[in-house]
């Protein structure tokens, strides 16, 4: 079957986007991981399948699959890509959209400067909603890895995140500690692991070891999770610039009970088709 796709990226987090409305597409985990392969396939961090809305107030639904073929509940950089894709493909003329994923619904606004602002919803802090195997919600948890106790924050943005603070992002143990925290038994659904350096209360640097992928150049929900954790730990103000290896995102969170807002770019790289 010939499947047209659009390759896109959001500050270096890269996607294959497929309109699964006009052409239903069913891929198993092995096929997805093959397509994700940087040598044997197209190569991507996530596959985004755009589907018809599942409820009347949404304009589009999209599903997210990591490079290992696992399905995820949310993707912040991917949401910006979807918002840009549906307009560029003429699937809508609207500049303000309501998108849904398996775990979240969000409003998106295409700004005059070409950036996209997304209301990412309220962070979920209750352990059972992250999910995290702790009884009580806390602004910080102690998780032991190889005999060392790490102070981490944990939050769901519709997908699970674990965030720890480091002095210098350049020397953060992303490859050593990232997978061990991501697959720690305290995270029954695994977790995306953010390493956050506080530059000042309005700016951080962040690297993210993503569940189902490994370290990516950027993670949108990870940027939101890091700002939420930083604010809960009284390290950050309401508006924060998040510097990731692939570029910057602007996150705003007033605090508990409020929505998180994310602003950033999304770009088309090329159009293609593949015989699956
Ligand atoms: N790896 C994530 C999904 C992609 C999130 C990321 N690319 C973003 O921009 O939020 C997970 O398994 O929850």
Short mmCIF file of N, CA, C and O and ligand atoms in Angstrom, two decimals, residues 13 15 46 64 66 72 74-78 159-160 192 210-211 213 218-222, ligand 1:
data_model
loop_
_atom_site.label_atom_id
_atom_site.label_comp_id
_atom_site.label_asym_id
_atom_site.label_seq_id
_atom_site.Cartn_x
_atom_site.Cartn_y
_atom_site.Cartn_z
N UNK A 13 12.57 17.81 17.31
CA UNK A 13 11.79 16.59 17.60
C UNK A 13 11.06 16.28 16.30
O UNK A 13 10.28 17.12 15.82
N UNK A 15 8.95 14.10 13.20
CA UNK A 15 7.73 13.33 13.06
C UNK A 15 7.49 12.92 11.62
O UNK A 15 7.86 13.64 10.69
N UNK A 46 8.59 10.27 16.53
CA UNK A 46 7.21 9.84 16.67
C UNK A 46 6.48 9.82 15.32
O UNK A 46 6.76 10.64 14.45
N UNK A 64 -0.33 9.01 18.66
CA UNK A 64 1.13 9.20 18.74
C UNK A 64 1.79 7.84 18.98
O UNK A 64 1.39 7.11 19.91
N UNK A 66 5.67 6.15 19.44
CA UNK A 66 7.11 6.37 19.59
C UNK A 66 7.89 5.52 18.60
O UNK A 66 7.35 4.58 17.99
N UNK A 72 1.71 6.53 22.73
CA UNK A 72 1.77 7.51 23.83
C UNK A 72 0.48 8.33 23.85
O UNK A 72 -0.22 8.43 22.84
N UNK A 74 0.24 11.65 24.66
CA UNK A 74 0.31 13.07 24.30
C UNK A 74 1.68 13.37 23.71
O UNK A 74 2.65 12.65 23.95
N UNK A 75 1.74 14.43 22.93
CA UNK A 75 3.01 14.87 22.34
C UNK A 75 2.88 16.36 22.05
O UNK A 75 2.12 16.76 21.15
N UNK A 76 3.57 17.17 22.83
CA UNK A 76 3.41 18.63 22.71
C UNK A 76 3.95 19.17 21.41
O UNK A 76 3.28 19.92 20.69
N UNK A 77 5.18 18.77 21.05
CA UNK A 77 5.74 19.22 19.77
C UNK A 77 4.91 18.67 18.61
O UNK A 77 4.69 19.36 17.60
N UNK A 78 4.39 17.46 18.80
CA UNK A 78 3.56 16.85 17.75
C UNK A 78 2.25 17.58 17.57
O UNK A 78 1.76 17.73 16.44
N UNK A 159 0.91 12.26 29.63
CA UNK A 159 1.92 11.21 29.57
C UNK A 159 2.84 11.41 30.78
O UNK A 159 2.95 12.50 31.31
N UNK A 160 3.49 10.35 31.23
CA UNK A 160 4.22 10.43 32.51
C UNK A 160 5.60 11.09 32.38
O UNK A 160 6.35 10.78 31.45
N UNK A 192 9.00 9.66 30.82
CA UNK A 192 9.94 10.53 30.12
C UNK A 192 10.75 11.24 31.21
O UNK A 192 10.16 11.70 32.20
N UNK A 210 13.40 10.45 26.38
CA UNK A 210 11.99 10.13 26.13
C UNK A 210 11.69 8.63 26.19
O UNK A 210 12.44 7.82 25.63
N UNK A 211 10.61 8.32 26.87
CA UNK A 211 10.06 6.95 26.85
C UNK A 211 9.86 6.54 25.39
O UNK A 211 9.32 7.32 24.62
N UNK A 213 11.85 6.26 22.95
CA UNK A 213 12.71 6.83 21.91
C UNK A 213 14.18 6.89 22.35
O UNK A 213 15.08 6.48 21.63
N UNK A 218 14.20 17.68 21.53
CA UNK A 218 13.20 18.51 22.22
C UNK A 218 12.02 17.64 22.61
O UNK A 218 11.74 16.63 21.95
N UNK A 219 11.33 18.04 23.68
CA UNK A 219 10.13 17.34 24.14
C UNK A 219 9.17 18.39 24.69
O UNK A 219 9.49 19.06 25.68
N UNK A 220 8.02 18.54 24.03
CA UNK A 220 7.08 19.59 24.41
C UNK A 220 6.41 19.33 25.76
O UNK A 220 6.40 20.21 26.63
N UNK A 221 5.89 18.12 25.92
CA UNK A 221 5.28 17.81 27.23
C UNK A 221 6.35 17.80 28.32
O UNK A 221 6.08 18.16 29.47
N UNK A 222 7.60 17.46 27.91
CA UNK A 222 8.70 17.48 28.87
C UNK A 222 9.02 18.89 29.34
O UNK A 222 9.32 19.13 30.52
N1 LIG B 1 7.85 9.86 24.34
C1 LIG B 1 6.57 10.42 24.82
C2 LIG B 1 5.67 10.87 23.64
C3 LIG B 1 6.25 12.05 22.84
C4 LIG B 1 6.40 13.30 23.66
C5 LIG B 1 7.26 14.41 23.07
N2 LIG B 1 7.87 14.20 21.80
C6 LIG B 1 6.57 15.78 23.16
O1 LIG B 1 6.85 16.66 22.34
O2 LIG B 1 5.79 15.96 24.12
C7 LIG B 1 5.83 9.37 25.67
O3 LIG B 1 6.03 8.16 25.42
O4 LIG B 1 5.07 9.78 26.54
#
